[in-house]
Amino acid sequence: MVAENPRGGTRTPVLARLSVLDRFLPVWIIAAMALGLLLGRLVPGLDDALGAVEVGSISLPIAVGLLLMMYPVLAKVRYFETGRVAADRGLMVASLVLNWLVGPALMFALAWLLLPDQPEHRTGLVIVGLARCIAMVLIWNDLSCGDREAAAVLVAINSVFQILAFAALGWFYLQVLPGWLGLPTTSAEFSVGAIVVSVLVFLGIPLVAGFATRTLGERARGRAWYEDRFLPRIGPVALYGLLFTIVMLFALQGDAITSQPGDVARIALPLLAYFAIVFTGSFALGRAIGLSYAKTSTLSFTATGNNFELAIAVAIGTFGVTSGQALAGVVGPLIEVPVLVALVHVALWAGRRFFPGDPTVPAPSRSR
């Protein structure tokens, strides 16, 4: 998809390293969302057909799209460099704090502040806030020229915490904390097994495949061939997987989104505030603690994105497919996808503005 991050002082303009598909990614994403919504509204029974076969409580077509989307990005990761990322305590601590303390707490506060009279939608947003991103974040990180190795490590850590902490945090934010504050509580039991399956399928499979591809490819043909010849060939698959996933997701939930525009608009407000606050705060934090642009971008996107596929699956499995909680989960990617595409451009601009002289900042595009 996007060419390799600048290494060793490479200063090739970003636009010059992008294919036509990558350059017009916002256009393709908007078109994919529109097509999905249109299919969901116009094709009777399509949502039932797409949801008939599931993997880890997630529709099989969406699962296929996610795997296609993640594999090329994980095949680009230089796994032998992940040790330097794990040794960066500032990055590790900042990521854990942002993802598992700040993110859920902020979403809880915004949900109660902006949806005080909508308990089902509020609960759905709390669930979204607990589901830290382990899939699409790799795409946004790649497009912003973030640190791939750092992204792989942080995604893996988030996956482990997701398995260990999701149910406990759900109990805390839906029952314990509201009780302390004198607010109504929500009783919910999450399936730990479903969370484990989701993480193993949607991270484990492409991670193993990406690691095996790099190891065997470099062993057979060398690193130069692997990175200069092989990776550019499989790179576009990630974009195709992303667009396919978006079409399938919005086709599956299109009727729910288009039939309740007022509810969608209200749910969108706390989500927009959440993305803006977390991204800005994460970017400022990365710069303040001395991270490079590439690591700062990675920190920001891993903290800002949410695992919407898990949030939707948990909401549907716990409260039902027609519940307000499920609708809040569905609205998540409706808002997140275009917003994070926009934030990719914000990150590239901020890198040039606030990280002067940093070799990991991609050069600005020039007219040709």
mmCIF file of C-alpha atoms in Angstrom:
data_model
loop_
_atom_site.group_PDB
_atom_site.id
_atom_site.type_symbol
_atom_site.label_atom_id
_atom_site.label_comp_id
_atom_site.label_asym_id
_atom_site.label_seq_id
_atom_site.Cartn_x
_atom_site.Cartn_y
_atom_site.Cartn_z
ATOM 1 C CA MET A 1 0.000 0.000 0.000
ATOM 2 C CA VAL A 2 2.006 3.003 1.188
ATOM 3 C CA ALA A 3 5.698 2.750 0.388
ATOM 4 C CA GLU A 4 8.237 1.984 3.107
ATOM 5 C CA ASN A 5 8.648 4.545 5.878
ATOM 6 C CA PRO A 6 11.577 6.890 5.350
ATOM 7 C CA ARG A 7 14.671 5.064 6.610
ATOM 8 C CA GLY A 8 18.176 6.240 6.415
ATOM 9 C CA GLY A 9 17.176 9.788 5.493
ATOM 10 C CA THR A 10 14.973 9.060 2.480
ATOM 11 C CA ARG A 11 13.048 12.220 1.654
ATOM 12 C CA THR A 12 10.934 11.190 -1.320
ATOM 13 C CA PRO A 13 7.683 13.198 -1.405
ATOM 14 C CA VAL A 14 4.730 11.284 -0.010
ATOM 15 C CA LEU A 15 2.567 11.766 -3.072
ATOM 16 C CA ALA A 16 5.294 10.416 -5.319
ATOM 17 C CA ARG A 17 5.308 7.173 -3.315
ATOM 18 C CA LEU A 18 1.573 6.586 -3.534
ATOM 19 C CA SER A 19 -0.353 4.712 -6.174
ATOM 20 C CA VAL A 20 -3.454 6.199 -7.755
ATOM 21 C CA LEU A 21 -5.550 4.037 -5.437
ATOM 22 C CA ASP A 22 -3.797 5.428 -2.356
ATOM 23 C CA ARG A 23 -3.900 9.045 -3.513
ATOM 24 C CA PHE A 24 -7.686 8.998 -3.782
ATOM 25 C CA LEU A 25 -8.320 6.807 -0.738
ATOM 26 C CA PRO A 26 -10.889 9.206 0.819
ATOM 27 C CA VAL A 27 -12.889 9.068 -2.416
ATOM 28 C CA TRP A 28 -12.857 5.255 -2.495
ATOM 29 C CA ILE A 29 -13.819 5.036 1.198
ATOM 30 C CA ILE A 30 -16.766 7.406 0.805
ATOM 31 C CA ALA A 31 -17.859 5.482 -2.289
ATOM 32 C CA ALA A 32 -17.554 2.165 -0.419
ATOM 33 C CA MET A 33 -19.635 3.489 2.486
ATOM 34 C CA ALA A 34 -22.296 4.807 0.094
ATOM 35 C CA LEU A 35 -22.366 1.535 -1.854
ATOM 36 C CA GLY A 36 -22.717 -0.497 1.327
ATOM 37 C CA LEU A 37 -25.546 1.661 2.641
ATOM 38 C CA LEU A 38 -27.273 1.512 -0.732
ATOM 39 C CA LEU A 39 -26.992 -2.265 -0.934
ATOM 40 C CA GLY A 40 -28.264 -2.623 2.635
ATOM 41 C CA ARG A 41 -31.344 -0.562 1.821
ATOM 42 C CA LEU A 42 -32.152 -1.824 -1.675
ATOM 43 C CA VAL A 43 -31.373 -5.551 -1.543
ATOM 44 C CA PRO A 44 -33.976 -7.383 0.575
ATOM 45 C CA GLY A 45 -32.510 -9.975 2.939
ATOM 46 C CA LEU A 46 -28.903 -9.027 2.213
ATOM 47 C CA ASP A 47 -28.140 -8.306 5.871
ATOM 48 C CA ASP A 48 -29.500 -11.716 6.888
ATOM 49 C CA ALA A 49 -27.462 -13.443 4.190
ATOM 50 C CA LEU A 50 -24.243 -11.662 5.175
ATOM 51 C CA GLY A 51 -24.788 -12.412 8.838
ATOM 52 C CA ALA A 52 -25.762 -16.053 8.316
ATOM 53 C CA VAL A 53 -22.184 -17.336 8.578
ATOM 54 C CA GLU A 54 -20.056 -16.009 11.418
ATOM 55 C CA VAL A 55 -16.493 -16.250 12.704
ATOM 56 C CA GLY A 56 -16.129 -15.236 16.324
ATOM 57 C CA SER A 57 -19.591 -13.573 16.253
ATOM 58 C CA ILE A 58 -18.531 -11.529 13.197
ATOM 59 C CA SER A 59 -19.941 -11.981 9.692
ATOM 60 C CA LEU A 60 -17.686 -14.171 7.526
ATOM 61 C CA PRO A 61 -17.489 -11.638 4.638
ATOM 62 C CA ILE A 62 -16.313 -8.959 7.085
ATOM 63 C CA ALA A 63 -13.839 -11.422 8.577
ATOM 64 C CA VAL A 64 -12.384 -12.134 5.128
ATOM 65 C CA GLY A 65 -12.064 -8.413 4.419
ATOM 66 C CA LEU A 66 -10.276 -7.779 7.715
ATOM 67 C CA LEU A 67 -7.802 -10.581 7.121
ATOM 68 C CA LEU A 68 -7.048 -9.339 3.595
ATOM 69 C CA MET A 69 -6.624 -5.838 4.973
ATOM 70 C CA MET A 70 -4.188 -6.772 7.746
ATOM 71 C CA TYR A 71 -1.989 -9.383 6.066
ATOM 72 C CA PRO A 72 0.000 -7.111 3.669
ATOM 73 C CA VAL A 73 0.627 -4.552 6.406
ATOM 74 C CA LEU A 74 1.889 -7.203 8.828
ATOM 75 C CA ALA A 75 4.030 -8.722 6.070
ATOM 76 C CA LYS A 76 5.813 -5.327 5.840
ATOM 77 C CA VAL A 77 6.796 -5.308 9.516
ATOM 78 C CA ARG A 78 10.495 -5.848 10.232
ATOM 79 C CA TYR A 79 9.983 -8.204 13.147
ATOM 80 C CA PHE A 80 13.669 -8.274 14.032
ATOM 81 C CA GLU A 81 13.322 -4.592 14.996
ATOM 82 C CA THR A 82 10.431 -5.047 17.453
ATOM 83 C CA GLY A 83 12.880 -5.421 20.322
ATOM 84 C CA ARG A 84 13.826 -1.743 20.111
ATOM 85 C CA VAL A 85 10.138 -0.828 20.351
ATOM 86 C CA ALA A 86 9.521 -2.987 23.421
ATOM 87 C CA ALA A 87 12.554 -1.347 25.053
ATOM 88 C CA ASP A 88 11.070 2.142 24.596
ATOM 89 C CA ARG A 89 9.449 2.528 28.003
ATOM 90 C CA GLY A 90 8.088 5.984 27.253
ATOM 91 C CA LEU A 91 6.137 4.699 24.263
ATOM 92 C CA MET A 92 4.925 1.587 26.090
ATOM 93 C CA VAL A 93 3.722 3.436 29.191
ATOM 94 C CA ALA A 94 2.099 6.229 27.166
ATOM 95 C CA SER A 95 0.237 3.716 25.022
ATOM 96 C CA LEU A 96 -1.052 1.705 27.981
ATOM 97 C CA VAL A 97 -2.212 4.831 29.805
ATOM 98 C CA LEU A 98 -3.952 6.278 26.745
ATOM 99 C CA ASN A 99 -5.608 3.037 25.693
ATOM 100 C CA TRP A 100 -6.704 1.569 29.001
ATOM 101 C CA LEU A 101 -7.108 4.555 31.323
ATOM 102 C CA VAL A 102 -7.728 7.715 29.301
ATOM 103 C CA GLY A 103 -9.690 6.281 26.349
ATOM 104 C CA PRO A 104 -12.385 4.345 28.242
ATOM 105 C CA ALA A 105 -12.746 7.090 30.878
ATOM 106 C CA LEU A 106 -13.129 9.799 28.233
ATOM 107 C CA MET A 107 -15.727 7.828 26.277
ATOM 108 C CA PHE A 108 -17.649 7.182 29.514
ATOM 109 C CA ALA A 109 -17.627 10.907 30.328
ATOM 110 C CA LEU A 110 -18.666 11.994 26.820
ATOM 111 C CA ALA A 111 -21.428 9.372 26.633
ATOM 112 C CA TRP A 112 -22.972 10.546 29.910
ATOM 113 C CA LEU A 113 -22.471 14.223 29.098
ATOM 114 C CA LEU A 114 -23.963 14.154 25.598
ATOM 115 C CA LEU A 115 -26.426 11.246 25.859
ATOM 116 C CA PRO A 116 -27.862 11.539 29.389
ATOM 117 C CA ASP A 117 -31.333 10.527 28.207
ATOM 118 C CA GLN A 118 -30.232 7.662 25.914
ATOM 119 C CA PRO A 119 -29.175 4.741 28.148
ATOM 120 C CA GLU A 120 -28.901 2.151 25.358
ATOM 121 C CA HIS A 121 -26.815 4.346 23.055
ATOM 122 C CA ARG A 122 -24.730 5.467 26.018
ATOM 123 C CA THR A 123 -23.965 1.871 26.966
ATOM 124 C CA GLY A 124 -23.054 1.081 23.358
ATOM 125 C CA LEU A 125 -20.557 3.943 23.302
ATOM 126 C CA VAL A 126 -18.977 2.758 26.553
ATOM 127 C CA ILE A 127 -18.454 -0.637 24.913
ATOM 128 C CA VAL A 128 -16.888 1.047 21.875
ATOM 129 C CA GLY A 129 -14.515 2.893 24.203
ATOM 130 C CA LEU A 130 -13.387 -0.380 25.774
ATOM 131 C CA ALA A 131 -12.621 -2.058 22.433
ATOM 132 C CA ARG A 132 -9.126 -0.883 21.521
ATOM 133 C CA CYS A 133 -8.203 -1.059 17.853
ATOM 134 C CA ILE A 134 -6.221 -4.055 16.547
ATOM 135 C CA ALA A 135 -7.075 -3.994 12.824
ATOM 136 C CA MET A 136 -7.717 -0.815 10.847
ATOM 137 C CA VAL A 137 -5.186 1.091 12.929
ATOM 138 C CA LEU A 138 -2.478 -0.667 10.914
ATOM 139 C CA ILE A 139 -3.839 0.955 7.750
ATOM 140 C CA TRP A 140 -4.013 4.467 9.252
ATOM 141 C CA ASN A 141 -0.537 4.062 10.730
ATOM 142 C CA ASP A 142 0.854 2.955 7.374
ATOM 143 C CA LEU A 143 -0.746 5.845 5.509
ATOM 144 C CA SER A 144 0.638 8.366 7.990
ATOM 145 C CA CYS A 145 4.141 6.837 7.675
ATOM 146 C CA GLY A 146 4.100 5.774 11.307
ATOM 147 C CA ASP A 147 6.457 3.201 12.801
ATOM 148 C CA ARG A 148 5.274 -0.218 11.571
ATOM 149 C CA GLU A 149 7.219 -2.184 14.150
ATOM 150 C CA ALA A 150 5.843 -0.009 16.956
ATOM 151 C CA ALA A 151 2.317 -0.468 15.602
ATOM 152 C CA ALA A 152 2.714 -4.252 15.550
ATOM 153 C CA VAL A 153 3.945 -4.323 19.148
ATOM 154 C CA LEU A 154 1.256 -1.949 20.453
ATOM 155 C CA VAL A 155 -1.496 -3.851 18.648
ATOM 156 C CA ALA A 156 -0.256 -7.095 20.174
ATOM 157 C CA ILE A 157 -0.226 -5.538 23.657
ATOM 158 C CA ASN A 158 -3.729 -4.156 23.160
ATOM 159 C CA SER A 159 -4.883 -7.608 22.098
ATOM 160 C CA VAL A 160 -3.573 -9.184 25.309
ATOM 161 C CA PHE A 161 -5.150 -6.475 27.457
ATOM 162 C CA GLN A 162 -8.397 -6.847 25.502
ATOM 163 C CA ILE A 163 -8.605 -10.495 26.470
ATOM 164 C CA LEU A 164 -7.622 -9.927 30.100
ATOM 165 C CA ALA A 165 -9.346 -6.645 30.892
ATOM 166 C CA PHE A 166 -12.389 -6.141 28.652
ATOM 167 C CA ALA A 167 -14.944 -7.897 30.868
ATOM 168 C CA ALA A 168 -13.573 -6.350 34.076
ATOM 169 C CA LEU A 169 -13.553 -2.846 32.590
ATOM 170 C CA GLY A 170 -17.072 -3.356 31.252
ATOM 171 C CA TRP A 171 -18.244 -4.248 34.759
ATOM 172 C CA PHE A 172 -16.440 -1.207 36.190
ATOM 173 C CA TYR A 173 -17.772 1.369 33.707
ATOM 174 C CA LEU A 174 -21.318 0.007 33.494
ATOM 175 C CA GLN A 175 -21.935 -0.878 37.150
ATOM 176 C CA VAL A 176 -19.259 0.200 39.622
ATOM 177 C CA LEU A 177 -18.404 3.750 38.486
ATOM 178 C CA PRO A 178 -22.004 4.816 37.783
ATOM 179 C CA GLY A 179 -22.927 3.498 41.231
ATOM 180 C CA TRP A 180 -20.187 5.565 42.852
ATOM 181 C CA LEU A 181 -21.433 8.656 41.011
ATOM 182 C CA GLY A 182 -25.081 8.043 41.864
ATOM 183 C CA LEU A 183 -25.992 7.276 38.246
ATOM 184 C CA PRO A 184 -28.129 4.425 36.862
ATOM 185 C CA THR A 185 -26.181 1.204 36.362
ATOM 186 C CA THR A 186 -26.355 -1.337 33.524
ATOM 187 C CA SER A 187 -26.128 -5.072 34.057
ATOM 188 C CA ALA A 188 -24.192 -6.907 31.327
ATOM 189 C CA GLU A 189 -22.131 -10.069 31.022
ATOM 190 C CA PHE A 190 -19.630 -10.229 28.178
ATOM 191 C CA SER A 191 -18.469 -13.433 26.559
ATOM 192 C CA VAL A 192 -14.749 -13.744 27.270
ATOM 193 C CA GLY A 193 -14.643 -16.671 24.828
ATOM 194 C CA ALA A 194 -15.967 -14.492 22.001
ATOM 195 C CA ILE A 195 -13.336 -11.857 22.754
ATOM 196 C CA VAL A 196 -10.550 -14.461 22.723
ATOM 197 C CA VAL A 197 -11.744 -15.908 19.403
ATOM 198 C CA SER A 198 -11.997 -12.440 17.882
ATOM 199 C CA VAL A 199 -8.426 -11.551 18.852
ATOM 200 C CA LEU A 200 -6.969 -14.894 17.783
ATOM 201 C CA VAL A 201 -8.691 -14.815 14.393
ATOM 202 C CA PHE A 202 -8.330 -11.155 13.448
ATOM 203 C CA LEU A 203 -4.836 -10.602 14.787
ATOM 204 C CA GLY A 204 -3.358 -14.073 15.211
ATOM 205 C CA ILE A 205 -3.922 -15.343 11.659
ATOM 206 C CA PRO A 206 -2.582 -12.316 9.729
ATOM 207 C CA LEU A 207 0.260 -11.864 12.247
ATOM 208 C CA VAL A 208 1.464 -15.440 11.814
ATOM 209 C CA ALA A 209 1.014 -15.182 8.042
ATOM 210 C CA GLY A 210 2.911 -11.886 7.863
ATOM 211 C CA PHE A 211 5.787 -13.158 10.009
ATOM 212 C CA ALA A 212 6.045 -16.401 8.029
ATOM 213 C CA THR A 213 5.959 -14.545 4.706
ATOM 214 C CA ARG A 214 8.796 -12.205 5.665
ATOM 215 C CA THR A 215 10.904 -14.982 7.218
ATOM 216 C CA LEU A 216 10.548 -17.374 4.293
ATOM 217 C CA GLY A 217 10.724 -14.657 1.632
ATOM 218 C CA GLU A 218 13.945 -13.145 2.968
ATOM 219 C CA ARG A 219 15.457 -16.575 3.456
ATOM 220 C CA ALA A 220 14.652 -17.627 -0.104
ATOM 221 C CA ARG A 221 15.329 -14.426 -2.085
ATOM 222 C CA GLY A 222 16.919 -11.898 0.279
ATOM 223 C CA ARG A 223 15.664 -8.729 1.929
ATOM 224 C CA ALA A 224 16.197 -6.488 -1.101
ATOM 225 C CA TRP A 225 13.964 -8.645 -3.299
ATOM 226 C CA TYR A 226 11.388 -9.035 -0.544
ATOM 227 C CA GLU A 227 11.035 -5.301 0.169
ATOM 228 C CA ASP A 228 11.616 -3.909 -3.324
ATOM 229 C CA ARG A 229 9.798 -6.515 -5.419
ATOM 230 C CA PHE A 230 7.433 -8.622 -3.330
ATOM 231 C CA LEU A 231 5.902 -6.083 -0.929
ATOM 232 C CA PRO A 232 4.824 -3.642 -3.683
ATOM 233 C CA ARG A 233 2.953 -6.513 -5.369
ATOM 234 C CA ILE A 234 0.892 -7.474 -2.316
ATOM 235 C CA GLY A 235 0.506 -3.934 -0.976
ATOM 236 C CA PRO A 236 -2.713 -3.053 -2.861
ATOM 237 C CA VAL A 237 -4.442 -6.082 -1.306
ATOM 238 C CA ALA A 238 -4.669 -4.149 1.980
ATOM 239 C CA LEU A 239 -6.620 -1.357 0.298
ATOM 240 C CA TYR A 240 -8.905 -3.811 -1.481
ATOM 241 C CA GLY A 241 -9.526 -5.559 1.850
ATOM 242 C CA LEU A 242 -10.302 -2.239 3.536
ATOM 243 C CA LEU A 243 -12.795 -1.191 0.872
ATOM 244 C CA PHE A 244 -14.405 -4.640 0.781
ATOM 245 C CA THR A 245 -14.755 -4.611 4.577
ATOM 246 C CA ILE A 246 -16.400 -1.188 4.506
ATOM 247 C CA VAL A 247 -18.886 -2.233 1.813
ATOM 248 C CA MET A 248 -19.796 -5.428 3.690
ATOM 249 C CA LEU A 249 -20.048 -3.691 7.061
ATOM 250 C CA PHE A 250 -22.354 -0.958 5.838
ATOM 251 C CA ALA A 251 -24.404 -3.379 3.749
ATOM 252 C CA LEU A 252 -24.891 -5.506 6.858
ATOM 253 C CA GLN A 253 -25.929 -2.536 9.021
ATOM 254 C CA GLY A 254 -27.156 -0.111 6.364
ATOM 255 C CA ASP A 255 -30.813 -0.400 7.251
ATOM 256 C CA ALA A 256 -30.162 0.322 10.933
ATOM 257 C CA ILE A 257 -28.130 3.416 10.067
ATOM 258 C CA THR A 258 -30.431 4.924 7.447
ATOM 259 C CA SER A 259 -33.687 4.218 9.303
ATOM 260 C CA GLN A 260 -32.669 6.180 12.433
ATOM 261 C CA PRO A 261 -30.888 9.340 11.223
ATOM 262 C CA GLY A 262 -31.702 11.319 14.367
ATOM 263 C CA ASP A 263 -30.192 8.700 16.664
ATOM 264 C CA VAL A 264 -27.164 8.379 14.387
ATOM 265 C CA ALA A 265 -26.563 12.150 14.585
ATOM 266 C CA ARG A 266 -26.728 12.137 18.381
ATOM 267 C CA ILE A 267 -24.384 9.155 18.678
ATOM 268 C CA ALA A 268 -21.972 10.833 16.273
ATOM 269 C CA LEU A 269 -21.400 13.857 18.536
ATOM 270 C CA PRO A 270 -19.546 12.100 21.398
ATOM 271 C CA LEU A 271 -17.626 10.017 18.864
ATOM 272 C CA LEU A 272 -16.400 13.113 17.013
ATOM 273 C CA ALA A 273 -15.388 14.739 20.299
ATOM 274 C CA TYR A 274 -13.623 11.548 21.384
ATOM 275 C CA PHE A 275 -11.557 11.203 18.200
ATOM 276 C CA ALA A 276 -10.544 14.874 18.220
ATOM 277 C CA ILE A 277 -9.548 14.935 21.895
ATOM 278 C CA VAL A 278 -7.679 11.623 21.960
ATOM 279 C CA PHE A 279 -5.762 12.222 18.744
ATOM 280 C CA THR A 280 -4.742 15.767 19.658
ATOM 281 C CA GLY A 281 -3.798 14.791 23.191
ATOM 282 C CA SER A 282 -1.854 11.711 22.071
ATOM 283 C CA PHE A 283 0.072 13.654 19.439
ATOM 284 C CA ALA A 284 0.951 16.371 21.949
ATOM 285 C CA LEU A 285 2.013 13.748 24.496
ATOM 286 C CA GLY A 286 4.265 11.962 22.009
ATOM 287 C CA ARG A 287 6.060 15.185 21.171
ATOM 288 C CA ALA A 288 6.300 16.181 24.842
ATOM 289 C CA ILE A 289 8.024 12.941 25.891
ATOM 290 C CA GLY A 290 10.490 13.131 23.008
ATOM 291 C CA LEU A 291 9.171 10.484 20.616
ATOM 292 C CA SER A 292 9.983 10.727 16.926
ATOM 293 C CA TYR A 293 7.260 11.689 14.462
ATOM 294 C CA ALA A 294 6.837 8.064 13.350
ATOM 295 C CA LYS A 295 6.332 6.793 16.905
ATOM 296 C CA THR A 296 4.133 9.755 17.817
ATOM 297 C CA SER A 297 1.877 9.033 14.847
ATOM 298 C CA THR A 298 1.699 5.371 15.823
ATOM 299 C CA LEU A 299 0.906 6.262 19.434
ATOM 300 C CA SER A 300 -1.852 8.631 18.305
ATOM 301 C CA PHE A 301 -3.610 6.252 15.931
ATOM 302 C CA THR A 302 -3.418 3.217 18.226
ATOM 303 C CA ALA A 303 -4.979 5.341 20.973
ATOM 304 C CA THR A 304 -7.632 6.978 18.777
ATOM 305 C CA GLY A 305 -8.953 3.994 16.814
ATOM 306 C CA ASN A 306 -11.427 1.502 18.217
ATOM 307 C CA ASN A 307 -12.050 -2.162 17.514
ATOM 308 C CA PHE A 308 -15.502 -1.592 16.043
ATOM 309 C CA GLU A 309 -15.877 -5.183 14.843
ATOM 310 C CA LEU A 310 -15.466 -6.431 18.429
ATOM 311 C CA ALA A 311 -17.702 -3.684 19.830
ATOM 312 C CA ILE A 312 -20.484 -4.565 17.382
ATOM 313 C CA ALA A 313 -20.152 -8.290 18.103
ATOM 314 C CA VAL A 314 -20.225 -7.759 21.882
ATOM 315 C CA ALA A 315 -23.193 -5.358 21.705
ATOM 316 C CA ILE A 316 -25.198 -7.705 19.475
ATOM 317 C CA GLY A 317 -24.295 -10.791 21.496
ATOM 318 C CA THR A 318 -25.158 -9.118 24.803
ATOM 319 C CA PHE A 319 -28.123 -6.881 23.966
ATOM 320 C CA GLY A 320 -29.459 -8.108 20.610
ATOM 321 C CA VAL A 321 -29.128 -7.108 16.974
ATOM 322 C CA THR A 322 -31.939 -4.497 17.106
ATOM 323 C CA SER A 323 -30.775 -2.882 20.362
ATOM 324 C CA GLY A 324 -29.667 0.697 20.774
ATOM 325 C CA GLN A 325 -26.337 -0.610 22.027
ATOM 326 C CA ALA A 326 -25.789 -2.396 18.717
ATOM 327 C CA LEU A 327 -26.719 0.764 16.783
ATOM 328 C CA ALA A 328 -24.089 2.741 18.697
ATOM 329 C CA GLY A 329 -21.508 0.129 17.749
ATOM 330 C CA VAL A 330 -22.536 0.321 14.096
ATOM 331 C CA VAL A 331 -22.333 4.125 14.039
ATOM 332 C CA GLY A 332 -18.749 3.823 15.317
ATOM 333 C CA PRO A 333 -17.138 2.964 11.961
ATOM 334 C CA LEU A 334 -19.530 5.296 10.122
ATOM 335 C CA ILE A 335 -17.831 8.163 11.957
ATOM 336 C CA GLU A 336 -14.408 6.651 12.613
ATOM 337 C CA VAL A 337 -13.441 5.696 9.066
ATOM 338 C CA PRO A 338 -13.722 9.133 7.410
ATOM 339 C CA VAL A 339 -12.461 10.934 10.529
ATOM 340 C CA LEU A 340 -9.299 8.833 10.781
ATOM 341 C CA VAL A 341 -8.639 9.230 7.061
ATOM 342 C CA ALA A 342 -8.768 12.991 7.666
ATOM 343 C CA LEU A 343 -6.487 12.596 10.692
ATOM 344 C CA VAL A 344 -3.893 10.888 8.486
ATOM 345 C CA HIS A 345 -3.555 14.183 6.617
ATOM 346 C CA VAL A 346 -3.533 16.084 9.909
ATOM 347 C CA ALA A 347 -0.702 13.864 11.183
ATOM 348 C CA LEU A 348 1.372 14.423 8.037
ATOM 349 C CA TRP A 349 0.885 18.180 8.310
ATOM 350 C CA ALA A 350 1.634 18.204 12.056
ATOM 351 C CA GLY A 351 4.773 16.141 11.498
ATOM 352 C CA ARG A 352 6.233 18.782 9.182
ATOM 353 C CA ARG A 353 5.072 21.598 11.488
ATOM 354 C CA PHE A 354 6.129 20.272 14.886
ATOM 355 C CA PHE A 355 8.992 17.841 14.136
ATOM 356 C CA PRO A 356 11.500 19.933 12.141
ATOM 357 C CA GLY A 357 14.596 17.978 11.172
ATOM 358 C CA ASP A 358 13.094 14.625 12.181
ATOM 359 C CA PRO A 359 14.197 12.040 9.566
ATOM 360 C CA THR A 360 10.997 10.017 10.086
ATOM 361 C CA VAL A 361 8.827 12.897 8.845
ATOM 362 C CA PRO A 362 7.820 12.250 5.218
ATOM 363 C CA ALA A 363 8.693 15.017 2.797
ATOM 364 C CA PRO A 364 5.805 17.227 1.638
ATOM 365 C CA SER A 365 4.319 16.476 -1.758
ATOM 366 C CA ARG A 366 5.333 18.757 -4.593
ATOM 367 C CA SER A 367 3.489 19.557 -7.771
ATOM 368 C CA ARG A 368 4.910 17.565 -10.679
#
